Short mmCIF file of C-alpha atoms in Angstrom, two decimals:
data_model
loop_
_atom_site.label_atom_id
_atom_site.label_comp_id
_atom_site.label_asym_id
_atom_site.label_seq_id
_atom_site.Cartn_x
_atom_site.Cartn_y
_atom_site.Cartn_z
CA MET A 1 36.80 42.51 -25.78
CA VAL A 2 37.62 40.57 -28.88
CA ASN A 3 41.11 39.28 -29.23
CA PRO A 4 42.66 41.07 -32.20
CA GLN A 5 44.54 37.83 -32.97
CA GLN A 6 41.26 36.21 -34.02
CA HIS A 7 40.59 38.81 -36.64
CA SER A 8 41.32 38.45 -40.27
CA PRO A 9 43.88 40.85 -41.66
CA GLY A 10 42.44 44.04 -43.08
CA ALA A 11 39.28 43.96 -40.93
CA PRO A 12 38.38 47.24 -39.21
CA PRO A 13 39.73 47.64 -35.69
CA VAL A 14 37.46 46.03 -33.13
CA ARG A 15 36.04 48.02 -30.26
CA ALA A 16 34.61 47.03 -26.94
CA ALA A 17 31.14 45.53 -27.25
CA LEU A 18 28.42 48.19 -27.23
CA PRO A 19 26.37 48.29 -24.01
CA ASP A 20 22.98 46.74 -24.54
CA VAL A 21 19.84 48.84 -24.54
CA ALA A 22 18.61 47.49 -21.19
CA GLN A 23 21.89 48.56 -19.63
CA VAL A 24 21.46 52.07 -21.05
CA TRP A 25 17.95 52.27 -19.58
CA THR A 26 19.39 51.34 -16.19
CA TRP A 27 21.95 54.11 -16.47
CA LEU A 28 19.26 56.62 -17.49
CA HIS A 29 17.17 55.50 -14.53
CA ALA A 30 19.97 56.84 -12.32
CA VAL A 31 19.97 60.31 -13.90
CA PRO A 32 17.94 62.67 -11.67
CA ASP A 33 15.58 65.33 -12.98
CA PRO A 34 17.55 68.58 -12.52
CA GLU A 35 14.66 70.46 -10.91
CA ILE A 36 13.06 67.63 -8.92
CA PRO A 37 16.11 65.47 -8.21
CA VAL A 38 14.08 63.00 -6.16
CA ILE A 39 12.79 61.44 -9.39
CA SER A 40 14.80 60.22 -12.35
CA LEU A 41 14.37 60.96 -16.03
CA THR A 42 12.84 57.53 -16.59
CA ASP A 43 10.44 58.04 -13.64
CA LEU A 44 9.32 61.22 -15.37
CA GLY A 45 8.57 59.32 -18.57
CA ILE A 46 10.41 61.68 -20.89
CA ILE A 47 12.82 59.09 -22.31
CA ARG A 48 10.76 57.74 -25.19
CA ASP A 49 13.23 55.39 -26.83
CA VAL A 50 16.74 54.01 -26.63
CA ALA A 51 17.99 52.27 -29.76
CA TYR A 52 21.03 51.71 -31.90
CA GLU A 53 21.29 52.91 -35.46
CA ASP A 54 24.36 50.97 -36.53
CA ASP A 55 26.85 51.80 -33.76
CA ASN A 56 25.22 55.11 -32.96
CA LEU A 57 23.15 55.18 -29.77
CA VAL A 58 20.00 57.25 -30.24
CA VAL A 59 18.16 58.44 -27.14
CA THR A 60 14.77 59.99 -27.89
CA VAL A 61 13.62 62.59 -25.39
CA THR A 62 10.34 64.51 -25.23
CA PRO A 63 10.04 67.86 -23.46
CA THR A 64 7.65 68.21 -20.50
CA TYR A 65 6.70 71.83 -21.27
CA SER A 66 7.71 73.75 -24.40
CA GLY A 67 9.64 76.39 -22.50
CA CYS A 68 10.93 74.34 -19.59
CA PRO A 69 14.45 75.64 -18.96
CA ALA A 70 15.43 72.22 -17.61
CA THR A 71 15.21 70.73 -21.11
CA SER A 72 18.72 71.69 -22.15
CA ILE A 73 20.13 70.68 -18.75
CA ILE A 74 18.40 67.31 -19.07
CA ASN A 75 20.07 66.73 -22.44
CA LEU A 76 23.41 67.73 -20.97
CA ASP A 77 22.91 65.36 -18.00
CA ILE A 78 22.00 62.45 -20.30
CA GLU A 79 25.05 63.08 -22.41
CA THR A 80 27.35 63.41 -19.39
CA ALA A 81 26.00 60.22 -17.81
CA LEU A 82 26.22 58.08 -20.93
CA ARG A 83 29.64 59.36 -21.95
CA GLY A 84 30.77 58.61 -18.39
CA HIS A 85 29.72 55.02 -19.01
CA GLY A 86 31.84 54.93 -22.15
CA VAL A 87 29.21 55.63 -24.81
CA ASP A 88 30.98 57.70 -27.42
CA SER A 89 28.70 57.61 -30.42
CA LEU A 90 25.56 59.24 -29.08
CA GLU A 91 22.69 61.24 -30.50
CA LEU A 92 19.85 62.90 -28.59
CA ARG A 93 16.68 63.25 -30.60
CA ARG A 94 13.75 65.50 -29.67
CA GLN A 95 10.28 64.08 -30.16
CA LEU A 96 7.21 66.32 -29.81
CA SER A 97 4.51 63.81 -30.68
CA PRO A 98 2.92 62.09 -28.90
CA ALA A 99 3.10 64.99 -26.45
CA TRP A 100 4.29 64.22 -22.94
CA THR A 101 1.59 63.44 -20.45
CA THR A 102 1.79 62.92 -16.70
CA ASP A 103 0.26 59.48 -17.39
CA TRP A 104 3.83 58.49 -18.27
CA LEU A 105 5.08 59.12 -14.73
CA THR A 106 5.92 55.72 -13.33
CA ASP A 107 4.28 54.42 -10.14
CA GLU A 108 7.70 54.52 -8.56
CA GLY A 109 8.01 58.17 -9.63
CA ARG A 110 4.63 59.05 -8.16
CA GLU A 111 5.56 57.45 -4.84
CA LYS A 112 8.88 59.27 -4.72
CA LEU A 113 7.16 62.60 -5.42
CA GLU A 114 4.64 62.14 -2.65
CA LYS A 115 7.30 61.09 -0.16
CA TYR A 116 9.26 64.19 -1.08
CA GLY A 117 6.23 66.43 -0.39
CA ILE A 118 4.96 66.96 -3.94
CA ALA A 119 1.43 65.69 -4.50
CA PRO A 120 1.39 63.47 -7.62
CA PRO A 121 -0.96 64.35 -10.54
CA GLN A 122 -4.56 63.16 -10.37
CA PRO A 123 -7.00 62.92 -13.29
CA ALA A 124 -9.48 64.95 -11.21
CA GLY A 125 -7.19 67.94 -11.73
CA GLY A 126 -6.13 68.47 -8.12
CA PRO A 127 -4.31 66.56 -5.38
CA ASP A 128 -6.32 63.90 -3.56
CA LYS A 129 -4.62 64.64 -0.25
CA CYS A 130 -1.97 66.72 1.50
CA PRO A 131 1.42 65.05 1.01
CA GLN A 132 2.42 66.17 4.51
CA CYS A 133 -0.46 65.16 6.78
CA GLY A 134 -2.71 63.17 4.43
CA SER A 135 -5.77 65.37 4.98
CA GLN A 136 -8.20 65.64 2.09
CA HIS A 137 -8.97 69.26 2.97
CA VAL A 138 -6.86 71.04 0.39
CA GLU A 139 -7.32 74.16 -1.71
CA LYS A 140 -5.66 75.70 -4.74
CA MET A 141 -3.49 78.79 -4.30
CA SER A 142 -2.26 79.14 -7.86
CA GLN A 143 -2.44 77.13 -11.06
CA PHE A 144 1.29 77.67 -11.46
CA GLY A 145 4.25 76.95 -9.23
CA SER A 146 8.00 77.01 -8.88
CA THR A 147 8.51 75.02 -12.10
CA PRO A 148 6.30 74.73 -15.21
CA CYS A 149 5.16 71.26 -14.13
CA LYS A 150 3.77 72.26 -10.74
CA ALA A 151 0.91 74.22 -9.15
CA GLN A 152 0.65 75.61 -5.62
CA TRP A 153 -1.87 74.19 -3.17
CA ARG A 154 -2.31 74.32 0.57
CA CYS A 155 -3.72 72.07 3.22
CA THR A 156 -6.46 73.61 5.35
CA ALA A 157 -5.88 71.01 8.09
CA CYS A 158 -2.14 71.32 8.73
CA LEU A 159 -2.01 74.75 7.01
CA GLU A 160 1.13 73.84 5.07
CA PRO A 161 1.46 74.93 1.45
CA PHE A 162 2.67 72.25 -0.95
CA ASP A 163 3.48 71.67 -4.61
CA TYR A 164 1.12 69.69 -6.78
CA PHE A 165 2.44 68.07 -9.94
CA LYS A 166 0.04 69.32 -12.64
CA CYS A 167 -1.91 66.69 -14.57
CA ILE A 168 -1.54 67.17 -18.31
CA MET B 1 -5.11 69.41 -52.25
CA ALA B 2 -3.06 72.35 -53.50
CA PRO B 3 0.73 72.09 -53.09
CA VAL B 4 2.28 74.16 -50.33
CA ASP B 5 3.91 77.39 -51.40
CA LYS B 6 7.12 77.84 -49.42
CA GLU B 7 6.83 81.61 -49.14
CA MET B 8 3.23 81.36 -47.92
CA LEU B 9 4.14 78.65 -45.42
CA THR B 10 6.94 80.84 -44.09
CA GLN B 11 4.51 83.72 -43.58
CA PHE B 12 2.11 81.42 -41.75
CA LEU B 13 4.85 80.13 -39.44
CA LEU B 14 6.09 83.65 -38.73
CA ARG B 15 2.58 84.65 -37.75
CA MET B 16 2.34 81.74 -35.33
CA GLY B 17 5.81 82.28 -33.89
CA ASP B 18 5.67 86.07 -33.72
CA ASN B 19 2.36 85.91 -31.86
CA THR B 20 3.83 83.75 -29.12
CA LEU B 21 7.15 85.61 -29.11
CA ILE B 22 5.70 89.09 -28.74
CA LEU B 23 3.08 88.09 -26.20
CA GLY B 24 5.68 86.02 -24.34
CA HIS B 25 7.92 89.05 -24.12
CA ARG B 26 5.11 91.35 -23.01
CA VAL B 27 4.01 88.92 -20.29
CA SER B 28 7.61 88.49 -19.13
CA GLU B 29 7.70 92.25 -18.44
CA TRP B 30 5.53 91.46 -15.40
CA CYS B 31 8.24 89.38 -13.78
CA GLY B 32 8.78 90.87 -10.33
CA HIS B 33 5.90 93.37 -10.69
CA ALA B 34 2.68 91.38 -10.33
CA PRO B 35 0.22 92.26 -7.54
CA VAL B 36 0.88 89.03 -5.60
CA LEU B 37 3.63 86.41 -5.72
CA GLU B 38 1.38 83.63 -7.05
CA GLU B 39 0.31 85.78 -9.99
CA ASP B 40 3.90 86.79 -10.66
CA ILE B 41 4.87 83.13 -10.91
CA ALA B 42 1.85 82.34 -13.04
CA LEU B 43 2.68 85.13 -15.49
CA ALA B 44 6.33 84.09 -15.71
CA ASN B 45 5.32 80.48 -16.34
CA THR B 46 2.88 81.54 -19.04
CA ALA B 47 5.60 83.62 -20.70
CA LEU B 48 7.93 80.63 -20.54
CA ASP B 49 5.44 78.37 -22.31
CA LEU B 50 4.92 81.03 -25.00
CA ILE B 51 8.65 81.44 -25.59
CA GLY B 52 9.02 77.65 -25.73
CA GLN B 53 6.31 77.46 -28.38
CA THR B 54 8.07 80.29 -30.24
CA GLN B 55 11.21 78.15 -30.49
CA PHE B 56 9.20 75.43 -32.24
CA TRP B 57 7.39 77.77 -34.66
CA LEU B 58 10.34 79.97 -35.54
CA GLY B 59 12.68 76.97 -35.60
CA TYR B 60 10.48 75.42 -38.25
CA ALA B 61 10.17 78.76 -40.08
CA ALA B 62 13.97 78.93 -40.21
CA GLU B 63 14.14 75.44 -41.73
CA VAL B 64 11.54 76.29 -44.36
CA MET B 65 13.34 79.52 -45.27
CA GLU B 66 16.56 77.56 -45.89
CA ASP B 67 18.79 80.60 -45.67
CA GLY B 68 20.95 79.42 -42.80
CA LYS B 69 19.15 81.43 -40.11
CA SER B 70 18.16 80.09 -36.69
CA ALA B 71 15.05 80.76 -34.60
CA ASP B 72 17.18 83.18 -32.56
CA ASP B 73 18.24 85.08 -35.69
CA ILE B 74 14.61 85.47 -36.67
CA ALA B 75 13.62 86.66 -33.21
CA PHE B 76 16.49 89.02 -32.55
CA LEU B 77 17.67 90.30 -35.91
CA ARG B 78 14.53 91.37 -37.73
CA ASP B 79 13.11 94.86 -37.60
CA ALA B 80 9.55 95.90 -36.78
CA TRP B 81 8.19 95.72 -40.34
CA ASP B 82 9.21 92.06 -40.66
CA PHE B 83 7.13 90.97 -37.66
CA ARG B 84 3.82 89.22 -38.31
CA ASN B 85 2.19 89.24 -34.87
CA LEU B 86 -1.32 90.50 -34.12
CA LEU B 87 -1.42 94.15 -33.04
CA LEU B 88 -3.27 93.06 -29.89
CA LEU B 89 -0.16 91.31 -28.61
CA GLU B 90 2.28 94.19 -29.00
CA LEU B 91 0.16 96.68 -27.06
CA PRO B 92 1.62 97.73 -23.73
CA ASN B 93 0.46 95.65 -20.77
CA GLY B 94 -1.66 98.29 -19.06
CA ASP B 95 -2.78 97.19 -15.61
CA PHE B 96 -3.01 93.60 -14.41
CA GLY B 97 -6.62 93.35 -15.54
CA GLN B 98 -5.82 94.50 -19.06
CA THR B 99 -2.93 92.01 -19.25
CA LEU B 100 -5.21 89.16 -18.24
CA MET B 101 -7.99 90.33 -20.58
CA ARG B 102 -5.53 90.32 -23.50
CA GLN B 103 -4.29 86.89 -22.40
CA PHE B 104 -7.83 85.56 -22.35
CA LEU B 105 -8.73 87.01 -25.77
CA PHE B 106 -5.62 85.38 -27.28
CA ASP B 107 -5.80 82.10 -25.30
CA ALA B 108 -9.39 81.65 -26.48
CA TYR B 109 -8.24 82.07 -30.10
CA GLN B 110 -5.36 79.62 -29.68
CA SER B 111 -7.58 77.11 -27.88
CA ILE B 112 -9.76 76.97 -31.00
CA LEU B 113 -7.02 77.20 -33.63
CA LEU B 114 -4.49 74.68 -32.24
CA PRO B 115 -6.80 71.64 -32.13
CA ARG B 116 -7.53 72.34 -35.83
CA LEU B 117 -3.80 72.52 -36.56
CA MET B 118 -3.33 69.10 -34.96
CA LYS B 119 -5.02 67.80 -38.12
CA SER B 120 -2.73 69.79 -40.43
CA SER B 121 -1.45 68.14 -43.61
CA ASP B 122 1.97 69.35 -42.46
CA GLN B 123 3.11 66.81 -39.88
CA ARG B 124 5.51 69.16 -38.16
CA ILE B 125 2.79 71.75 -37.62
CA ALA B 126 0.49 69.03 -36.28
CA GLU B 127 3.14 67.97 -33.77
CA ILE B 128 3.86 71.50 -32.54
CA ALA B 129 0.13 72.15 -32.23
CA GLU B 130 -0.32 68.95 -30.22
CA LYS B 131 2.33 70.04 -27.74
CA ALA B 132 1.19 73.67 -27.53
CA SER B 133 -2.51 72.90 -27.25
CA LYS B 134 -1.99 71.18 -23.88
CA GLU B 135 -0.34 74.29 -22.50
CA VAL B 136 -2.94 76.57 -24.04
CA ALA B 137 -5.77 74.54 -22.48
CA TYR B 138 -4.17 75.30 -19.12
CA HIS B 139 -3.62 78.97 -19.95
CA VAL B 140 -7.18 79.60 -21.07
CA GLU B 141 -8.53 77.95 -17.94
CA ARG B 142 -6.60 80.40 -15.78
CA SER B 143 -7.14 83.53 -17.88
CA ALA B 144 -10.89 82.83 -18.18
CA GLU B 145 -11.16 82.22 -14.43
CA THR B 146 -9.30 85.45 -13.69
CA VAL B 147 -11.40 87.48 -16.12
CA VAL B 148 -14.55 86.17 -14.42
CA GLY B 149 -13.09 86.75 -10.95
CA LEU B 150 -12.15 90.34 -11.68
CA GLY B 151 -15.08 91.18 -13.95
CA ASP B 152 -17.58 89.88 -11.43
CA GLY B 153 -15.50 91.16 -8.54
CA THR B 154 -15.48 94.53 -6.80
CA GLU B 155 -16.82 97.72 -8.31
CA GLU B 156 -13.25 98.83 -9.03
CA SER B 157 -12.11 95.55 -10.61
CA HIS B 158 -15.29 95.38 -12.71
CA LYS B 159 -14.74 98.92 -13.95
CA ARG B 160 -11.15 98.16 -14.91
CA MET B 161 -12.03 94.93 -16.70
CA GLN B 162 -14.75 96.64 -18.72
CA ALA B 163 -12.27 99.38 -19.62
CA ALA B 164 -9.74 96.70 -20.66
CA LEU B 165 -12.31 94.99 -22.88
CA ASP B 166 -13.33 98.32 -24.43
CA ARG B 167 -9.68 99.14 -25.11
CA LEU B 168 -8.75 95.74 -26.57
CA TRP B 169 -11.91 94.84 -28.46
CA PRO B 170 -10.96 96.77 -31.65
CA TYR B 171 -7.87 94.54 -31.87
CA VAL B 172 -9.78 91.23 -31.79
CA GLY B 173 -11.08 91.39 -35.37
CA GLU B 174 -7.58 91.12 -36.83
CA MET B 175 -7.39 87.48 -35.70
CA PHE B 176 -10.05 86.62 -38.28
CA ALA B 177 -9.05 88.97 -41.10
CA SER B 178 -7.84 86.37 -43.54
CA ASP B 179 -5.82 87.06 -46.66
CA GLU B 180 -4.04 85.20 -49.46
CA VAL B 181 -1.66 83.48 -47.00
CA ASP B 182 -4.61 81.98 -45.15
CA ALA B 183 -6.27 81.01 -48.43
CA ALA B 184 -3.11 79.18 -49.53
CA MET B 185 -2.80 77.39 -46.17
CA ALA B 186 -6.46 76.35 -46.26
CA ALA B 187 -6.18 75.12 -49.85
CA ALA B 188 -3.15 73.00 -48.93
CA GLY B 189 -4.84 71.62 -45.82
CA VAL B 190 -2.13 73.17 -43.62
CA ALA B 191 -4.36 75.44 -41.53
CA PRO B 192 -7.99 76.54 -41.39
CA ASP B 193 -9.02 79.93 -42.73
CA PRO B 194 -9.22 81.91 -39.47
CA ALA B 195 -12.46 83.56 -40.61
CA THR B 196 -14.12 80.17 -40.14
CA LEU B 197 -13.18 80.17 -36.44
CA ARG B 198 -15.02 83.36 -35.53
CA GLU B 199 -18.35 81.79 -34.67
CA GLU B 200 -16.82 79.34 -32.22
CA TYR B 201 -14.64 82.10 -30.80
CA ASN B 202 -17.60 84.40 -30.26
CA ALA B 203 -19.46 81.62 -28.48
CA LEU B 204 -16.53 80.91 -26.15
CA ILE B 205 -15.72 84.49 -25.21
CA GLY B 206 -19.41 85.42 -25.09
CA LYS B 207 -19.98 82.78 -22.44
CA VAL B 208 -17.00 83.79 -20.30
CA LEU B 209 -17.50 87.55 -20.62
CA SER B 210 -21.16 87.27 -19.74
CA GLU B 211 -20.23 85.25 -16.66
CA ALA B 212 -17.78 88.04 -15.91
CA THR B 213 -20.71 90.52 -16.15
CA LEU B 214 -18.85 92.40 -18.90
CA THR B 215 -20.36 93.89 -22.04
CA ILE B 216 -18.79 93.27 -25.44
CA PRO B 217 -18.64 96.60 -27.32
CA ASP B 218 -21.18 96.88 -30.09
CA SER B 219 -18.72 97.49 -32.92
CA ASP B 220 -16.94 95.36 -35.47
CA PHE B 221 -14.26 97.92 -36.19
CA ALA B 222 -10.86 96.22 -36.31
CA HIS B 223 -7.36 97.67 -36.33
CA LYS B 224 -5.29 95.65 -38.80
CA GLY B 225 -1.75 95.50 -40.11
CA GLY B 226 0.09 93.31 -37.60
CA ARG B 227 -0.27 89.86 -39.15
CA THR B 228 0.49 91.30 -42.59
CA GLY B 229 3.30 93.48 -41.23
CA ALA B 230 1.87 96.48 -43.11
CA THR B 231 1.14 98.75 -40.14
CA HIS B 232 2.41 97.87 -36.72
CA THR B 233 1.71 100.19 -33.80
CA GLU B 234 4.43 102.47 -32.51
CA HIS B 235 4.73 100.16 -29.50
CA LEU B 236 6.43 97.31 -31.36
CA GLY B 237 9.65 99.21 -32.03
CA HIS B 238 10.01 100.08 -28.35
CA LEU B 239 9.42 96.45 -27.40
CA LEU B 240 12.05 95.27 -29.90
CA SER B 241 14.61 97.81 -28.72
CA GLN B 242 14.45 96.16 -25.33
CA MET B 243 14.09 92.55 -26.49
CA GLN B 244 16.84 92.75 -29.11
CA TRP B 245 19.34 95.14 -27.56
CA LEU B 246 21.85 92.51 -26.51
CA GLN B 247 22.17 90.94 -29.96
CA ARG B 248 22.25 94.41 -31.51
CA ALA B 249 24.93 95.71 -29.15
CA TYR B 250 26.99 92.52 -29.12
CA PRO B 251 26.24 90.72 -32.41
CA GLY B 252 26.58 86.95 -32.14
CA ALA B 253 26.85 86.95 -28.33
CA THR B 254 26.07 83.52 -26.84
CA TRP B 255 25.57 82.20 -23.33
#
């Protein structure tokens, strides 16, 4: 806080210093994905930019899938989190290009997914192993799953079905 | 390059958005009715992607029209004659095989058109196409696989898939029936003339349908009138009465 005494008369009222961008990233790192809460929005790679335009904080977000119903919840969660940290001048901007790719999932995000029982995306187009028992004997049940970002697979060793995070 | 005519651009965007909207709605009718759970989920996810893409296309159309309407207004408050979707997409679903055959015939078209649109002189169109083309690549993989699986499946599934192809084939030609809107888009570098995509389309579907042991009907006859809005089928009005009833009964209702 700046001491108002130090200000020249007639200057605009002084507000608390704006949180720096690195701090905002840390806060966003704590916001979970609404459908796969084990990973955060930054793990998912959908926060493309955090920057100030004057005093206005602009957070640029890219959708995972065009019709993903979580998109509006994600925006709401970002807004709730940042307002909770005292950000009052905030704008969320949608960015379509470059289109989201699972290459933007962080290594930390991939680890968290696997630990949670969701096989992380692989360039080969299918999981490399069962996230439960580690067997490489897996087969596809459906190209789609419980959310737009996942497909259904099963392990032929432990016989458990599991989610695979689609590689796009 | 020729300047972009706003009215022509609007028509082009409505065609793109109405295609995904009407097919998205048709596919969503399967929710809770598919033969197995996995297919039910797959169909619902496909519908979701299509509706998502609709929001981008119609959202942009609304901006270009500059008359204060939203994508929702365009989707829910127009009547049948204002829709610009292909007739193929408004046809009733038929059985599961026919639904997947229609999906394949449209996915194949989109999978060829969208990569071209990524090079559009209109940056917004290029961005939407970039996003949508990833989803379409996934859709066409599944619909092609399913068409092959069912076509080259049992005697019954083969018979049904051939019947589906025979039924839907006369609706394929409309995709390539270009008019003055397409000419204007091509001249402005916004979109390719769809007639120029036919050869690549024929090669793609020819390969998949032959693998599916299905025979493409030997006729070029094409029902037209969807993408121009001139002659929709009687099915569109019934679809709209279900899709639009809430906004019609309770104008301005919001979640």
